[in-house]
PDB file of C-alpha atoms in Angstrom:
ATOM      1  CA  UNK A  41     -69.480 -21.866   5.616  1.00 96.00           C
ATOM      2  CA  UNK A  42     -69.700 -18.048   5.302  1.00 98.00           C
ATOM      3  CA  UNK A  43     -67.444 -15.750   6.691  1.00 98.00           C
ATOM      4  CA  UNK A  44     -67.533 -11.742   8.004  1.00 98.00           C
ATOM      5  CA  UNK A  45     -64.185 -10.579   9.613  1.00 98.00           C
ATOM      6  CA  UNK A  46     -64.243  -7.420  11.737  1.00 96.00           C
ATOM      7  CA  UNK A  47     -60.603  -5.559  10.644  1.00 96.00           C
ATOM      8  CA  UNK A  48     -60.650  -7.431   7.257  1.00 97.00           C
ATOM      9  CA  UNK A  49     -56.878  -6.248   6.897  1.00 97.00           C
ATOM     10  CA  UNK A  50     -53.652  -8.422   5.176  1.00 98.00           C
ATOM     11  CA  UNK A  51     -54.262 -11.784   7.167  1.00 98.00           C
ATOM     12  CA  UNK A  52     -58.033 -12.328   6.657  1.00 96.00           C
ATOM     13  CA  UNK A  53     -57.394 -11.050   3.449  1.00 97.00           C
ATOM     14  CA  UNK A  54     -54.536 -13.518   2.490  1.00 98.00           C
ATOM     15  CA  UNK A  55     -56.814 -16.148   3.888  1.00 98.00           C
ATOM     16  CA  UNK A  56     -60.065 -15.182   1.689  1.00 98.00           C
ATOM     17  CA  UNK A  57     -58.273 -14.761  -1.313  1.00 97.00           C
ATOM     18  CA  UNK A  58     -57.298 -18.537  -1.244  1.00 95.00           C
ATOM     19  CA  UNK A  59     -61.059 -20.197  -0.236  1.00 96.00           C
ATOM     20  CA  UNK A  60     -63.672 -20.612  -1.847  1.00 94.00           C
ATOM     21  CA  UNK A  61     -66.292 -20.308   1.281  1.00 97.00           C
ATOM     22  CA  UNK A  62     -68.489 -16.538   0.973  1.00 98.00           C
ATOM     23  CA  UNK A  63     -66.674 -13.344   2.834  1.00 98.00           C
ATOM     24  CA  UNK A  64     -68.465 -10.846   4.330  1.00 97.00           C
ATOM     25  CA  UNK A  65     -65.606  -8.561   6.014  1.00 96.00           C
ATOM     26  CA  UNK A  66     -65.777  -4.411   7.767  1.00 95.00           C
ATOM     27  CA  UNK A  67     -63.355  -1.745   6.789  1.00 94.00           C
ATOM     28  CA  UNK A  68     -63.289   1.804   8.128  1.00 92.00           C
ATOM     29  CA  UNK A  69     -62.788   3.792   5.001  1.00 92.00           C
ATOM     30  CA  UNK A  70     -64.146   2.769   1.176  1.00 93.00           C
ATOM     31  CA  UNK A  71     -61.206   3.966  -0.372  1.00 96.00           C
ATOM     32  CA  UNK A  72     -60.850   0.357   1.064  1.00 96.00           C
ATOM     33  CA  UNK A  73     -63.694  -1.506  -0.903  1.00 96.00           C
ATOM     34  CA  UNK A  74     -61.372  -2.418  -4.286  1.00 97.00           C
ATOM     35  CA  UNK A  75     -58.782  -3.814  -2.386  1.00 96.00           C
ATOM     36  CA  UNK A  76     -61.067  -6.248  -0.333  1.00 98.00           C
ATOM     37  CA  UNK A  77     -63.544  -7.369  -3.445  1.00 98.00           C
ATOM     38  CA  UNK A  78     -60.085  -8.278  -5.001  1.00 97.00           C
ATOM     39  CA  UNK A  79     -59.787  -9.947  -2.246  1.00 98.00           C
ATOM     40  CA  UNK A  80     -62.945 -12.126  -2.129  1.00 97.00           C
ATOM     41  CA  UNK A  81     -64.586 -10.363  -0.111  1.00 98.00           C
ATOM     42  CA  UNK A  82     -68.392  -7.843  -0.260  1.00 96.00           C
ATOM     43  CA  UNK A  83     -67.131  -5.411   1.917  1.00 94.00           C
ATOM     44  CA  UNK A  84     -68.732  -3.618   4.606  1.00 93.00           C
ATOM     45  CA  UNK A  85     -67.736  -0.074   6.704  1.00 91.00           C
ATOM     46  CA  UNK A  86     -67.943  -0.533  10.427  1.00 87.00           C
ATOM     47  CA  UNK A  87     -68.596   1.230  12.353  1.00 80.00           C
ATOM     48  CA  UNK A  88     -70.862   3.080  10.013  1.00 70.00           C
ATOM     49  CA  UNK A  89     -74.171   3.929  12.863  1.00 56.00           C
ATOM     50  CA  UNK A  90     -76.528   5.299   8.848  1.00 55.00           C
ATOM     51  CA  UNK A  91     -76.327   1.862   7.672  1.00 64.00           C
ATOM     52  CA  UNK A  92     -76.814  -0.856  11.316  1.00 68.00           C
ATOM     53  CA  UNK A  93     -79.916  -2.055   9.416  1.00 70.00           C
ATOM     54  CA  UNK A  94     -77.320  -3.842   6.048  1.00 80.00           C
ATOM     55  CA  UNK A  95     -74.578  -5.224   8.754  1.00 87.00           C
ATOM     56  CA  UNK A  96     -77.557  -6.729  11.014  1.00 89.00           C
ATOM     57  CA  UNK A  97     -79.068  -8.391   8.101  1.00 90.00           C
ATOM     58  CA  UNK A  98     -75.471 -10.124   6.923  1.00 92.00           C
ATOM     59  CA  UNK A  99     -74.768 -11.119  10.399  1.00 94.00           C
ATOM     60  CA  UNK A 100     -77.893 -12.941  10.667  1.00 95.00           C
ATOM     61  CA  UNK A 101     -76.308 -15.298   7.937  1.00 95.00           C
ATOM     62  CA  UNK A 102     -73.231 -16.410   8.736  1.00 97.00           C
ATOM     63  CA  UNK A 103     -71.896 -19.148   9.744  1.00 98.00           C
ATOM     64  CA  UNK A 104     -68.334 -18.435  10.568  1.00 98.00           C
ATOM     65  CA  UNK A 105     -66.389 -15.550  12.569  1.00 98.00           C
ATOM     66  CA  UNK A 106     -63.231 -13.605  12.605  1.00 98.00           C
ATOM     67  CA  UNK A 107     -62.261 -10.792  14.491  1.00 98.00           C
ATOM     68  CA  UNK A 108     -58.827  -9.159  13.971  1.00 97.00           C
ATOM     69  CA  UNK A 109     -60.450  -5.554  15.002  1.00 95.00           C
ATOM     70  CA  UNK A 110     -57.666  -4.294  17.719  1.00 94.00           C
ATOM     71  CA  UNK A 111     -59.026  -3.099  21.044  1.00 94.00           C
ATOM     72  CA  UNK A 112     -58.229  -0.125  21.258  1.00 87.00           C
ATOM     73  CA  UNK A 113     -58.155   1.919  25.029  1.00 79.00           C
ATOM     74  CA  UNK A 114     -61.328   0.640  25.803  1.00 80.00           C
ATOM     75  CA  UNK A 115     -61.551  -2.925  25.453  1.00 83.00           C
ATOM     76  CA  UNK A 116     -63.244  -4.503  22.317  1.00 91.00           C
ATOM     77  CA  UNK A 117     -65.658  -1.809  20.420  1.00 87.00           C
ATOM     78  CA  UNK A 118     -67.217  -5.107  18.686  1.00 91.00           C
ATOM     79  CA  UNK A 119     -67.868  -6.726  22.428  1.00 92.00           C
ATOM     80  CA  UNK A 120     -69.115  -2.923  22.780  1.00 88.00           C
ATOM     81  CA  UNK A 121     -72.075  -3.343  20.270  1.00 83.00           C
ATOM     82  CA  UNK A 122     -73.035  -6.633  21.772  1.00 80.00           C
ATOM     83  CA  UNK A 123     -76.538  -6.094  20.273  1.00 86.00           C
ATOM     84  CA  UNK A 124     -74.532  -6.737  16.884  1.00 89.00           C
ATOM     85  CA  UNK A 125     -73.598 -10.453  18.356  1.00 92.00           C
ATOM     86  CA  UNK A 126     -77.044 -11.172  19.029  1.00 92.00           C
ATOM     87  CA  UNK A 127     -77.993 -10.970  14.942  1.00 93.00           C
ATOM     88  CA  UNK A 128     -75.187 -13.771  15.317  1.00 94.00           C
ATOM     89  CA  UNK A 129     -77.620 -16.535  15.063  1.00 93.00           C
ATOM     90  CA  UNK A 130     -76.338 -19.548  12.904  1.00 96.00           C
ATOM     91  CA  UNK A 131     -72.749 -19.382  14.061  1.00 98.00           C
ATOM     92  CA  UNK A 132     -70.693 -22.153  14.591  1.00 98.00           C
ATOM     93  CA  UNK A 133     -67.143 -20.888  15.277  1.00 99.00           C
ATOM     94  CA  UNK A 134     -65.274 -18.075  16.361  1.00 99.00           C
ATOM     95  CA  UNK A 135     -61.808 -17.154  15.176  1.00 99.00           C
ATOM     96  CA  UNK A 136     -59.972 -13.988  17.262  1.00 99.00           C
ATOM     97  CA  UNK A 137     -56.813 -13.098  16.258  1.00 99.00           C
ATOM     98  CA  UNK A 138     -54.242 -12.224  18.741  1.00 99.00           C
ATOM     99  CA  UNK A 139     -50.879 -12.001  19.463  1.00 99.00           C
ATOM    100  CA  UNK A 140     -47.854 -12.991  20.920  1.00 99.00           C
ATOM    101  CA  UNK A 141     -46.853  -9.297  22.500  1.00 98.00           C
ATOM    102  CA  UNK A 142     -49.331 -10.889  25.075  1.00 98.00           C
ATOM    103  CA  UNK A 143     -46.858 -12.915  26.695  1.00 99.00           C
ATOM    104  CA  UNK A 144     -44.251 -10.474  27.535  1.00 98.00           C
ATOM    105  CA  UNK A 145     -41.181 -10.991  27.914  1.00 98.00           C
ATOM    106  CA  UNK A 146     -39.726 -14.728  28.930  1.00 98.00           C
ATOM    107  CA  UNK A 147     -35.473 -13.289  27.903  1.00 98.00           C
ATOM    108  CA  UNK A 148     -34.930 -15.280  24.960  1.00 98.00           C
ATOM    109  CA  UNK A 149     -36.460 -18.331  26.656  1.00 99.00           C
ATOM    110  CA  UNK A 150     -38.975 -21.266  24.760  1.00 99.00           C
ATOM    111  CA  UNK A 151     -42.145 -20.810  26.197  1.00 99.00           C
ATOM    112  CA  UNK A 152     -45.799 -23.059  24.768  1.00 99.00           C
ATOM    113  CA  UNK A 153     -49.432 -21.654  25.326  1.00 99.00           C
ATOM    114  CA  UNK A 154     -48.556 -22.987  28.981  1.00 99.00           C
ATOM    115  CA  UNK A 155     -46.611 -20.072  29.503  1.00 99.00           C
ATOM    116  CA  UNK A 156     -48.338 -17.486  31.936  1.00 98.00           C
ATOM    117  CA  UNK A 157     -48.560 -14.257  30.122  1.00 98.00           C
ATOM    118  CA  UNK A 158     -46.537 -10.666  31.142  1.00 95.00           C
ATOM    119  CA  UNK A 159     -47.416  -7.293  28.999  1.00 97.00           C
ATOM    120  CA  UNK A 160     -45.486  -4.449  29.362  1.00 94.00           C
ATOM    121  CA  UNK A 161     -46.931  -2.766  26.655  1.00 95.00           C
ATOM    122  CA  UNK A 162     -50.919  -0.873  27.063  1.00 95.00           C
ATOM    123  CA  UNK A 163     -51.883  -2.177  23.661  1.00 95.00           C
ATOM    124  CA  UNK A 164     -50.729  -6.028  24.758  1.00 96.00           C
ATOM    125  CA  UNK A 165     -52.327  -5.785  27.976  1.00 96.00           C
ATOM    126  CA  UNK A 166     -55.227  -4.824  26.180  1.00 96.00           C
ATOM    127  CA  UNK A 167     -55.039  -7.438  23.807  1.00 97.00           C
ATOM    128  CA  UNK A 168     -54.995 -10.129  26.782  1.00 97.00           C
ATOM    129  CA  UNK A 169     -58.282  -8.051  28.622  1.00 96.00           C
ATOM    130  CA  UNK A 170     -60.076  -8.777  24.566  1.00 97.00           C
ATOM    131  CA  UNK A 171     -59.015 -12.514  24.564  1.00 98.00           C
ATOM    132  CA  UNK A 172     -60.691 -12.831  28.085  1.00 97.00           C
ATOM    133  CA  UNK A 173     -64.031 -10.846  26.953  1.00 96.00           C
ATOM    134  CA  UNK A 174     -64.175 -12.880  24.309  1.00 97.00           C
ATOM    135  CA  UNK A 175     -63.512 -16.669  25.718  1.00 98.00           C
ATOM    136  CA  UNK A 176     -66.657 -15.029  28.572  1.00 97.00           C
ATOM    137  CA  UNK A 177     -68.497 -14.367  25.312  1.00 96.00           C
ATOM    138  CA  UNK A 178     -67.906 -17.808  22.845  1.00 98.00           C
ATOM    139  CA  UNK A 179     -68.906 -19.429  26.637  1.00 98.00           C
ATOM    140  CA  UNK A 180     -71.970 -17.812  26.892  1.00 96.00           C
ATOM    141  CA  UNK A 181     -73.228 -18.951  23.359  1.00 95.00           C
ATOM    142  CA  UNK A 182     -71.403 -22.355  23.677  1.00 97.00           C
ATOM    143  CA  UNK A 183     -69.333 -21.493  20.694  1.00 98.00           C
ATOM    144  CA  UNK A 184     -66.601 -23.009  20.044  1.00 99.00           C
ATOM    145  CA  UNK A 185     -62.915 -20.036  19.963  1.00 99.00           C
ATOM    146  CA  UNK A 186     -59.584 -20.151  18.733  1.00 99.00           C
ATOM    147  CA  UNK A 187     -57.464 -17.494  19.631  1.00 99.00           C
ATOM    148  CA  UNK A 188     -54.508 -17.683  18.081  1.00 99.00           C
ATOM    149  CA  UNK A 189     -51.679 -15.236  18.899  1.00 99.00           C
ATOM    150  CA  UNK A 190     -49.281 -14.542  16.032  1.00 99.00           C
ATOM    151  CA  UNK A 191     -46.583 -14.008  15.522  1.00 99.00           C
ATOM    152  CA  UNK A 192     -44.501 -10.950  13.131  1.00 99.00           C
ATOM    153  CA  UNK A 193     -46.615 -11.640   9.953  1.00 99.00           C
ATOM    154  CA  UNK A 194     -45.345 -10.569   6.113  1.00 99.00           C
ATOM    155  CA  UNK A 195     -45.779 -11.952   3.031  1.00 99.00           C
ATOM    156  CA  UNK A 196     -46.469 -10.489  -0.804  1.00 98.00           C
ATOM    157  CA  UNK A 197     -46.383  -6.573  -0.077  1.00 98.00           C
ATOM    158  CA  UNK A 198     -44.570  -6.675   3.253  1.00 98.00           C
ATOM    159  CA  UNK A 199     -41.139  -8.263   3.462  1.00 99.00           C
ATOM    160  CA  UNK A 200     -37.284  -7.752   4.208  1.00 99.00           C
ATOM    161  CA  UNK A 201     -37.213  -7.579   0.058  1.00 99.00           C
ATOM    162  CA  UNK A 202     -39.732  -4.799  -0.257  1.00 99.00           C
ATOM    163  CA  UNK A 203     -37.725  -2.452   2.557  1.00 98.00           C
ATOM    164  CA  UNK A 204     -34.043  -3.269   0.463  1.00 99.00           C
ATOM    165  CA  UNK A 205     -35.819  -2.557  -2.369  1.00 98.00           C
ATOM    166  CA  UNK A 206     -37.284   0.869  -0.720  1.00 98.00           C
ATOM    167  CA  UNK A 207     -34.124   1.725   1.254  1.00 98.00           C
ATOM    168  CA  UNK A 208     -36.323   1.128   4.524  1.00 97.00           C
ATOM    169  CA  UNK A 209     -33.733  -1.303   5.407  1.00 98.00           C
ATOM    170  CA  UNK A 210     -32.055  -2.250   8.699  1.00 98.00           C
ATOM    171  CA  UNK A 211     -30.166  -4.206  10.521  1.00 99.00           C
ATOM    172  CA  UNK A 212     -30.059  -3.354  14.250  1.00 98.00           C
ATOM    173  CA  UNK A 213     -28.553  -5.220  16.543  1.00 98.00           C
ATOM    174  CA  UNK A 214     -29.005  -5.914  20.234  1.00 98.00           C
ATOM    175  CA  UNK A 215     -27.444  -8.924  22.062  1.00 98.00           C
ATOM    176  CA  UNK A 216     -29.205 -12.285  21.950  1.00 98.00           C
ATOM    177  CA  UNK A 217     -32.571 -10.962  20.393  1.00 99.00           C
ATOM    178  CA  UNK A 218     -34.830 -13.169  18.387  1.00 99.00           C
ATOM    179  CA  UNK A 219     -38.805 -12.512  16.182  1.00 99.00           C
ATOM    180  CA  UNK A 220     -40.558 -15.279  16.094  1.00 99.00           C
ATOM    181  CA  UNK A 221     -42.520 -14.965  12.549  1.00 99.00           C
ATOM    182  CA  UNK A 222     -45.047 -16.498  10.114  1.00 99.00           C
ATOM    183  CA  UNK A 223     -46.059 -16.329   6.187  1.00 99.00           C
ATOM    184  CA  UNK A 224     -49.111 -15.000   5.262  1.00 99.00           C
ATOM    185  CA  UNK A 225     -50.003 -18.206   3.471  1.00 99.00           C
ATOM    186  CA  UNK A 226     -50.207 -20.070   6.307  1.00 99.00           C
ATOM    187  CA  UNK A 227     -52.067 -17.642   8.072  1.00 99.00           C
ATOM    188  CA  UNK A 228     -54.270 -18.725   5.427  1.00 99.00           C
ATOM    189  CA  UNK A 229     -53.729 -22.555   5.648  1.00 99.00           C
ATOM    190  CA  UNK A 230     -54.036 -22.008   9.593  1.00 99.00           C
ATOM    191  CA  UNK A 231     -57.988 -20.256   9.296  1.00 99.00           C
ATOM    192  CA  UNK A 232     -58.871 -22.414   6.257  1.00 98.00           C
ATOM    193  CA  UNK A 233     -58.149 -25.259   8.857  1.00 98.00           C
ATOM    194  CA  UNK A 234     -59.337 -24.582  12.015  1.00 99.00           C
ATOM    195  CA  UNK A 235     -62.401 -23.459  10.586  1.00 98.00           C
ATOM    196  CA  UNK A 236     -63.294 -26.529   8.766  1.00 98.00           C
ATOM    197  CA  UNK A 237     -63.110 -28.272  12.095  1.00 98.00           C
ATOM    198  CA  UNK A 238     -63.983 -25.891  14.341  1.00 99.00           C
ATOM    199  CA  UNK A 239     -60.525 -26.484  16.360  1.00 99.00           C
ATOM    200  CA  UNK A 240     -60.901 -24.386  19.569  1.00 99.00           C
ATOM    201  CA  UNK A 241     -58.269 -22.954  21.953  1.00 99.00           C
ATOM    202  CA  UNK A 242     -55.058 -20.859  22.333  1.00 99.00           C
ATOM    203  CA  UNK A 243     -52.924 -21.584  19.719  1.00 99.00           C
ATOM    204  CA  UNK A 244     -49.614 -19.792  18.653  1.00 99.00           C
ATOM    205  CA  UNK A 245     -49.382 -18.642  15.317  1.00 99.00           C
ATOM    206  CA  UNK A 246     -45.252 -19.066  14.553  1.00 99.00           C
ATOM    207  CA  UNK A 247     -43.092 -20.594  12.066  1.00 99.00           C
ATOM    208  CA  UNK A 248     -40.052 -23.155  13.148  1.00 99.00           C
ATOM    209  CA  UNK A 249     -37.308 -21.424  13.148  1.00 99.00           C
ATOM    210  CA  UNK A 250     -37.170 -17.818  15.900  1.00 99.00           C
ATOM    211  CA  UNK A 251     -34.006 -15.819  14.732  1.00 99.00           C
ATOM    212  CA  UNK A 252     -32.316 -12.162  14.847  1.00 99.00           C
ATOM    213  CA  UNK A 253     -33.685  -9.409  12.654  1.00 98.00           C
ATOM    214  CA  UNK A 254     -30.830  -8.634  11.612  1.00 99.00           C
ATOM    215  CA  UNK A 255     -29.958 -12.355  10.311  1.00 99.00           C
ATOM    216  CA  UNK A 256     -33.555 -12.125   7.495  1.00 99.00           C
ATOM    217  CA  UNK A 257     -32.933  -8.610   6.363  1.00 99.00           C
ATOM    218  CA  UNK A 258     -28.986 -10.586   5.374  1.00 99.00           C
ATOM    219  CA  UNK A 259     -30.796 -13.449   3.766  1.00 99.00           C
ATOM    220  CA  UNK A 260     -32.282 -11.271   2.033  1.00 99.00           C
ATOM    221  CA  UNK A 261     -29.806  -9.314   0.744  1.00 99.00           C
ATOM    222  CA  UNK A 262     -27.856 -12.330  -0.949  1.00 99.00           C
ATOM    223  CA  UNK A 263     -30.516 -13.328  -2.591  1.00 99.00           C
ATOM    224  CA  UNK A 264     -31.235  -9.952  -4.776  1.00 99.00           C
ATOM    225  CA  UNK A 265     -27.389  -9.595  -4.738  1.00 98.00           C
ATOM    226  CA  UNK A 266     -26.989  -6.549  -2.455  1.00 98.00           C
ATOM    227  CA  UNK A 267     -24.756  -5.128   0.157  1.00 98.00           C
ATOM    228  CA  UNK A 268     -26.722  -5.190   3.671  1.00 98.00           C
ATOM    229  CA  UNK A 269     -26.532  -2.142   5.587  1.00 98.00           C
ATOM    230  CA  UNK A 270     -24.336  -1.811   8.050  1.00 98.00           C
ATOM    231  CA  UNK A 271     -25.102  -2.960  11.168  1.00 98.00           C
ATOM    232  CA  UNK A 272     -25.941  -0.536  14.102  1.00 98.00           C
ATOM    233  CA  UNK A 273     -26.256  -1.396  17.014  1.00 98.00           C
ATOM    234  CA  UNK A 274     -29.561  -1.238  19.255  1.00 98.00           C
ATOM    235  CA  UNK A 275     -28.261   1.240  22.103  1.00 97.00           C
ATOM    236  CA  UNK A 276     -27.312   4.125  19.462  1.00 96.00           C
ATOM    237  CA  UNK A 277     -29.885   3.764  16.753  1.00 97.00           C
ATOM    238  CA  UNK A 278     -32.983   5.701  16.109  1.00 96.00           C
ATOM    239  CA  UNK A 279     -35.761   4.433  16.184  1.00 96.00           C
ATOM    240  CA  UNK A 280     -39.109   4.731  16.765  1.00 96.00           C
ATOM    241  CA  UNK A 281     -41.085   4.359  20.152  1.00 95.00           C
ATOM    242  CA  UNK A 282     -43.554   1.793  18.254  1.00 95.00           C
ATOM    243  CA  UNK A 283     -40.473   0.419  16.586  1.00 96.00           C
ATOM    244  CA  UNK A 284     -37.700   0.262  19.699  1.00 96.00           C
ATOM    245  CA  UNK A 285     -40.846  -1.307  22.164  1.00 96.00           C
ATOM    246  CA  UNK A 286     -41.242  -4.932  19.598  1.00 96.00           C
ATOM    247  CA  UNK A 287     -36.827  -5.504  20.947  1.00 98.00           C
ATOM    248  CA  UNK A 288     -38.947  -4.540  24.798  1.00 95.00           C
ATOM    249  CA  UNK A 289     -39.624  -8.144  24.923  1.00 97.00           C
ATOM    250  CA  UNK A 290     -37.025 -12.042  23.706  1.00 98.00           C
ATOM    251  CA  UNK A 291     -39.426 -14.888  23.539  1.00 99.00           C
ATOM    252  CA  UNK A 292     -38.714 -17.684  21.874  1.00 99.00           C
ATOM    253  CA  UNK A 293     -42.197 -19.584  20.441  1.00 99.00           C
ATOM    254  CA  UNK A 294     -43.043 -22.806  20.233  1.00 99.00           C
ATOM    255  CA  UNK A 295     -45.269 -24.190  18.245  1.00 99.00           C
ATOM    256  CA  UNK A 296     -45.878 -28.412  18.785  1.00 99.00           C
ATOM    257  CA  UNK A 297     -49.465 -27.969  19.955  1.00 99.00           C
ATOM    258  CA  UNK A 298     -50.264 -26.575  16.138  1.00 99.00           C
ATOM    259  CA  UNK A 299     -48.120 -29.241  15.087  1.00 99.00           C
ATOM    260  CA  UNK A 300     -49.516 -31.450  16.451  1.00 98.00           C
ATOM    261  CA  UNK A 301     -53.294 -31.139  15.551  1.00 98.00           C
ATOM    262  CA  UNK A 302     -51.579 -31.935  12.393  1.00 97.00           C
ATOM    263  CA  UNK A 303     -51.307 -28.297  10.318  1.00 98.00           C
ATOM    264  CA  UNK A 304     -48.248 -28.883   8.716  1.00 98.00           C
ATOM    265  CA  UNK A 305     -45.788 -25.492   7.673  1.00 99.00           C
ATOM    266  CA  UNK A 306     -45.703 -24.290   3.312  1.00 99.00           C
ATOM    267  CA  UNK A 307     -43.151 -22.704   5.217  1.00 99.00           C
ATOM    268  CA  UNK A 308     -41.189 -23.595   8.075  1.00 99.00           C
ATOM    269  CA  UNK A 309     -38.487 -21.230   8.278  1.00 99.00           C
ATOM    270  CA  UNK A 310     -37.868 -17.447   6.476  1.00 99.00           C
ATOM    271  CA  UNK A 311     -35.360 -18.580   4.100  1.00 99.00           C
ATOM    272  CA  UNK A 312     -37.883 -21.305   2.546  1.00 99.00           C
ATOM    273  CA  UNK A 313     -40.423 -18.397   2.361  1.00 99.00           C
ATOM    274  CA  UNK A 314     -37.498 -15.413   1.022  1.00 99.00           C
ATOM    275  CA  UNK A 315     -36.329 -18.495  -1.430  1.00 99.00           C
ATOM    276  CA  UNK A 316     -39.655 -19.198  -3.086  1.00 99.00           C
ATOM    277  CA  UNK A 317     -40.905 -15.955  -2.959  1.00 99.00           C
ATOM    278  CA  UNK A 318     -37.892 -14.572  -4.498  1.00 99.00           C
ATOM    279  CA  UNK A 319     -37.749 -17.264  -7.529  1.00 99.00           C
ATOM    280  CA  UNK A 320     -41.347 -16.520  -8.201  1.00 98.00           C
ATOM    281  CA  UNK A 321     -41.382 -12.921  -7.852  1.00 98.00           C
ATOM    282  CA  UNK A 322     -44.064 -12.790  -5.543  1.00 97.00           C
ATOM    283  CA  UNK A 323     -43.168 -10.434  -3.505  1.00 98.00           C
ATOM    284  CA  UNK A 324     -44.233  -7.522  -4.177  1.00 97.00           C
TER     285      UNK A 324
END
């Protein structure tokens, strides 16, 4: 297998580090070349109109495509350059990394992939539109497409321990609010399973236990032997508009469909993941 990742960020790097396949990946800045190379990814700048030929030659060789670039206000930036995708003659599978944000608010109810989508935020509306556009592209090319709707992503370098160490952790209390999350190791495991078996369809990438965000901070504080930050009510807390927007939606996301095809979670909940990261020291 030979992968090309448009938008080689945190999740994609986690996958590449655990795979023996060949990887190419794009970034906007040469400053990230070293990070990508450490993750087993050969870096390329995108968009870079001065080296389009190099990009096209690389795409001619790939068998698996992962899209992790968020759409902008005008849509999906890669599909806008559809001529690039004409060079993927050997393509066997596409994975589109989306978000559970496309579901919108479901008042804390359990939902699965069949639930209607009610996105209110513009960024989530754009994601849903991009999902539809990639679905049409995959149908036209007759290529298996997996749309992966990710929950909140955490893992080494991105977790409650980091926030506590940097004095950035907060316990914001909003009645009955839960978040859905997934560890980067499980994202890597799922991408490995899906790419090898050319799985198609929409899947939720979340662990088995949605939980209030303040509980994660409390649990991590206990493991670190720290006193947790004081609780703050959502209504009175000072937050950025971006941070506050995540509390607009409340839903419990089911991963039953994912488990039904045989995926076994490494971390079924945040407690197991935090325990393992703290015990091993693999959280920084």
